[in-house]
Coordinates of C-alpha atoms in Angstrom, one line a residue:
M5 CA 78.7 53.6 72.4
P6 CA 80.4 50.7 74.3
L7 CA 80.1 52.3 77.7
H8 CA 76.4 52.1 78.1
S9 CA 75.9 53.5 81.6
V10 CA 77.4 54.3 85.0
Q11 CA 75.2 54.5 88.1
H12 CA 76.1 55.2 91.7
I13 CA 74.3 52.5 93.7
S14 CA 75.6 53.7 97.1
P15 CA 77.8 56.4 98.4
T16 CA 80.8 54.1 98.0
A17 CA 79.9 52.0 94.9
V18 CA 79.4 52.4 91.2
L19 CA 77.7 50.0 88.7
G20 CA 78.8 50.1 85.1
L21 CA 77.4 48.5 81.9
W22 CA 79.4 48.0 78.7
H23 CA 77.6 47.1 75.4
L24 CA 80.2 45.0 73.7
T25 CA 80.6 45.9 70.0
E26 CA 84.4 45.9 69.6
T27 CA 86.9 43.3 68.5
P28 CA 89.7 42.2 70.9
A29 CA 92.1 44.4 69.0
D30 CA 89.9 47.5 69.5
L31 CA 89.8 46.7 73.3
W32 CA 93.5 46.2 73.6
A33 CA 94.1 49.6 72.1
G34 CA 92.2 51.4 74.9
L35 CA 93.3 49.3 77.8
P36 CA 95.7 50.9 80.3
H37 CA 99.1 49.3 80.6
P38 CA 98.2 46.3 78.3
E39 CA 101.7 44.8 79.0
A40 CA 100.4 43.9 82.5
Y41 CA 97.3 42.2 81.1
Q42 CA 98.9 40.2 78.2
P43 CA 100.0 37.3 80.5
L44 CA 96.7 37.3 82.3
L45 CA 94.5 36.7 79.3
P46 CA 93.1 33.1 79.4
A47 CA 95.1 31.1 76.9
T48 CA 92.1 29.1 75.8
A49 CA 89.7 32.1 75.2
D50 CA 88.3 32.4 71.7
A51 CA 87.7 35.8 70.2
T52 CA 84.3 36.3 71.9
R53 CA 85.6 35.3 75.3
Q54 CA 88.7 37.6 74.8
A55 CA 86.4 40.5 73.9
Q56 CA 84.3 39.9 77.1
W57 CA 87.4 39.6 79.2
L58 CA 89.0 42.8 77.9
A59 CA 85.7 44.8 78.0
G60 CA 85.5 43.9 81.7
R61 CA 88.9 45.3 82.4
R62 CA 88.2 48.4 80.3
L63 CA 85.0 48.9 82.3
I64 CA 86.6 48.6 85.7
H65 CA 89.2 51.2 84.7
R66 CA 86.5 53.5 83.5
L67 CA 84.6 53.1 86.8
F68 CA 87.7 54.3 88.7
E69 CA 87.0 57.7 87.1
E70 CA 83.7 57.8 89.0
A71 CA 85.1 56.5 92.3
A72 CA 86.1 58.8 95.1
T73 CA 89.7 57.5 95.1
P74 CA 91.7 57.4 91.8
P75 CA 93.6 54.1 91.2
P76 CA 97.4 53.9 91.4
A77 CA 99.0 54.1 88.0
Q78 CA 99.6 50.3 87.7
A79 CA 96.3 49.0 89.2
T80 CA 95.3 45.8 87.4
V81 CA 92.3 43.5 87.6
R82 CA 93.4 40.0 88.5
N83 CA 91.7 36.7 89.5
D84 CA 92.4 34.7 92.6
A85 CA 92.7 30.9 92.7
T86 CA 88.9 30.5 92.8
G87 CA 88.5 32.8 89.8
R88 CA 87.1 35.8 91.7
P89 CA 88.4 39.2 90.4
W90 CA 90.4 41.5 92.7
L91 CA 92.4 44.7 92.1
A92 CA 96.2 44.4 92.5
G93 CA 97.8 47.7 93.4
A94 CA 94.5 49.4 94.4
A95 CA 93.8 50.9 97.8
P96 CA 93.1 48.4 100.6
G97 CA 89.4 47.5 100.8
T98 CA 88.7 48.2 97.1
V99 CA 86.1 45.6 95.9
V100 CA 85.2 44.6 92.4
S101 CA 82.7 42.2 90.9
L102 CA 82.4 41.3 87.2
S103 CA 80.0 39.5 84.9
H104 CA 79.5 39.1 81.2
S105 CA 76.9 37.3 79.0
G106 CA 76.5 37.7 75.2
A107 CA 77.0 41.4 74.3
W108 CA 76.9 42.8 77.8
V109 CA 79.5 43.2 80.5
A110 CA 78.6 44.5 84.0
A111 CA 80.8 45.5 86.9
V112 CA 80.6 46.9 90.4
L113 CA 83.5 48.9 91.9
A114 CA 83.2 49.7 95.6
Q115 CA 85.4 51.2 98.3
G116 CA 84.8 48.7 101.2
G117 CA 82.1 46.3 101.9
R118 CA 80.9 43.5 99.7
A119 CA 79.5 43.4 96.2
G120 CA 78.0 41.1 93.6
V121 CA 76.8 41.6 90.1
D122 CA 75.5 39.3 87.4
V123 CA 74.2 39.8 83.9
E124 CA 72.5 36.9 82.0
M125 CA 71.1 36.4 78.5
I126 CA 67.5 35.2 78.9
R127 CA 67.4 31.5 77.9
D128 CA 65.2 28.5 78.8
K129 CA 68.1 26.8 80.5
A130 CA 67.4 28.2 83.9
R131 CA 63.8 26.9 83.8
R132 CA 65.1 23.4 82.9
L133 CA 67.6 23.4 85.8
A134 CA 65.3 25.0 88.3
G135 CA 65.1 21.9 90.5
K136 CA 68.9 22.1 91.0
F137 CA 69.2 25.7 92.2
L138 CA 65.7 26.6 93.6
A139 CA 64.5 25.6 97.1
P140 CA 61.0 24.0 97.1
A141 CA 59.3 27.2 98.3
E142 CA 61.1 29.3 95.6
W143 CA 60.1 26.8 92.9
A144 CA 56.5 27.0 94.0
D145 CA 56.6 30.8 93.9
A146 CA 58.2 30.7 90.4
Q147 CA 55.6 28.2 89.1
A148 CA 52.8 30.5 90.4
A149 CA 54.4 33.6 88.8
T150 CA 54.9 32.0 85.4
H151 CA 51.4 30.5 85.5
A152 CA 50.0 34.0 85.9
D153 CA 52.3 35.2 83.0
P154 CA 53.3 32.3 80.8
D155 CA 55.2 34.5 78.3
A156 CA 57.6 35.5 81.1
G157 CA 58.7 32.0 82.0
S158 CA 62.3 32.1 80.7
T159 CA 62.8 35.6 81.9
H160 CA 61.6 34.9 85.4
Y161 CA 63.7 31.7 85.9
T162 CA 66.8 33.5 84.4
L163 CA 66.2 36.3 86.9
L164 CA 66.1 33.9 89.8
W165 CA 69.3 32.3 88.7
S166 CA 71.0 35.7 88.2
A167 CA 69.9 36.9 91.7
K168 CA 71.5 33.8 93.3
E169 CA 74.7 34.4 91.3
S170 CA 74.9 38.0 92.7
L171 CA 74.3 36.7 96.2
Y172 CA 76.9 34.0 95.7
K173 CA 79.4 36.6 94.7
L174 CA 78.5 38.8 97.7
A175 CA 79.1 35.8 100.0
A176 CA 82.6 35.2 98.5
Q177 CA 82.9 31.6 99.7
R178 CA 83.4 28.4 97.8
G179 CA 81.2 25.3 98.2
I180 CA 77.9 27.1 98.7
I181 CA 74.8 25.0 97.9
F182 CA 72.4 27.3 96.0
R183 CA 69.2 25.5 97.0
Q184 CA 70.0 25.6 100.7
Q185 CA 72.2 28.6 101.4
L186 CA 71.1 31.2 98.8
L187 CA 67.4 31.7 99.5
L188 CA 65.1 34.1 97.7
H189 CA 61.8 35.3 99.1
S190 CA 58.5 36.2 97.5
F191 CA 58.4 39.3 95.3
S192 CA 56.1 40.8 92.7
P193 CA 58.0 40.6 89.3
R194 CA 58.3 43.9 87.5
E195 CA 60.6 45.4 84.9
S196 CA 62.9 46.4 87.8
G197 CA 62.8 46.1 91.5
E198 CA 64.4 44.3 94.5
I199 CA 64.3 40.6 95.6
P200 CA 64.6 40.0 99.4
A201 CA 67.1 37.2 100.1
T202 CA 68.6 35.2 103.0
L203 CA 72.2 34.0 103.0
V204 CA 72.9 31.0 105.2
L205 CA 76.6 30.6 106.2
S206 CA 78.0 28.6 109.1
G207 CA 74.6 28.2 110.6
A208 CA 73.9 32.0 110.7
E209 CA 71.3 33.7 108.5
T210 CA 71.6 37.2 107.2
R211 CA 69.1 39.2 105.2
H212 CA 70.0 41.0 101.9
S213 CA 68.3 42.8 99.0
I214 CA 69.1 42.0 95.3
C215 CA 68.3 44.7 92.8
Y216 CA 67.3 43.7 89.4
T217 CA 66.5 45.2 86.0
Q218 CA 66.6 44.5 82.3
P219 CA 69.4 46.5 80.6
A220 CA 68.3 45.5 77.2
P221 CA 65.7 43.1 75.5
G222 CA 66.8 39.6 76.1
Y223 CA 68.9 40.2 79.2
V224 CA 68.5 40.5 83.0
L225 CA 70.9 42.2 85.4
T226 CA 71.1 41.8 89.2
Y227 CA 73.4 43.4 91.7
C228 CA 74.0 44.2 95.3
H229 CA 76.4 46.2 97.4
E230 CA 76.7 46.3 101.2
P231 CA 79.0 49.0 102.6
A232 CA 81.4 48.0 105.4
G233 CA 80.3 48.5 109.0

């Protein structure tokens, strides 16, 4: 079943997971008003990228069925100049965040506030690049955690990268330096839980909590939603 799960993560936000098994043609067939999406599909996308892109839009429209306010008939998922998704034709304050990796697509749909979601295939790349996105204290914590459980090395570093991606999407600003402005604090790694974090913007620090889990073997998922007010 392509729609894997829908979860209410706050009174005003829903998280959805899509297990991608369809071809682009299959996904086009179930997409509302495909004529609006035809010119938006990235021209350079191969079949895999097309399927991920289309599944993300299918998932967002499915999440509207769980939201308190139904969408207008012609609501469409678009991307702004920075690549961030937004909902044209939806009610003011509607927030969306999207992510895809391999066979999984994740999305958060919220009425107000801020949201971020990220799904990642577990690879060793995050460990190799740790010095570029982890602050010294974070790197020390990661080394200690993976020393205690060497088999979890790639999973742990991928989780840290994903958590910073979700926080970056929540911040919704360009030019953020991951090592300096997206800071993760110590936590005890489990199959699922929360990572305390600090966001540093314009000299001000705010505290946040990034939820994490493993939706399937070989993947990690992180997300956060903060209601308005």
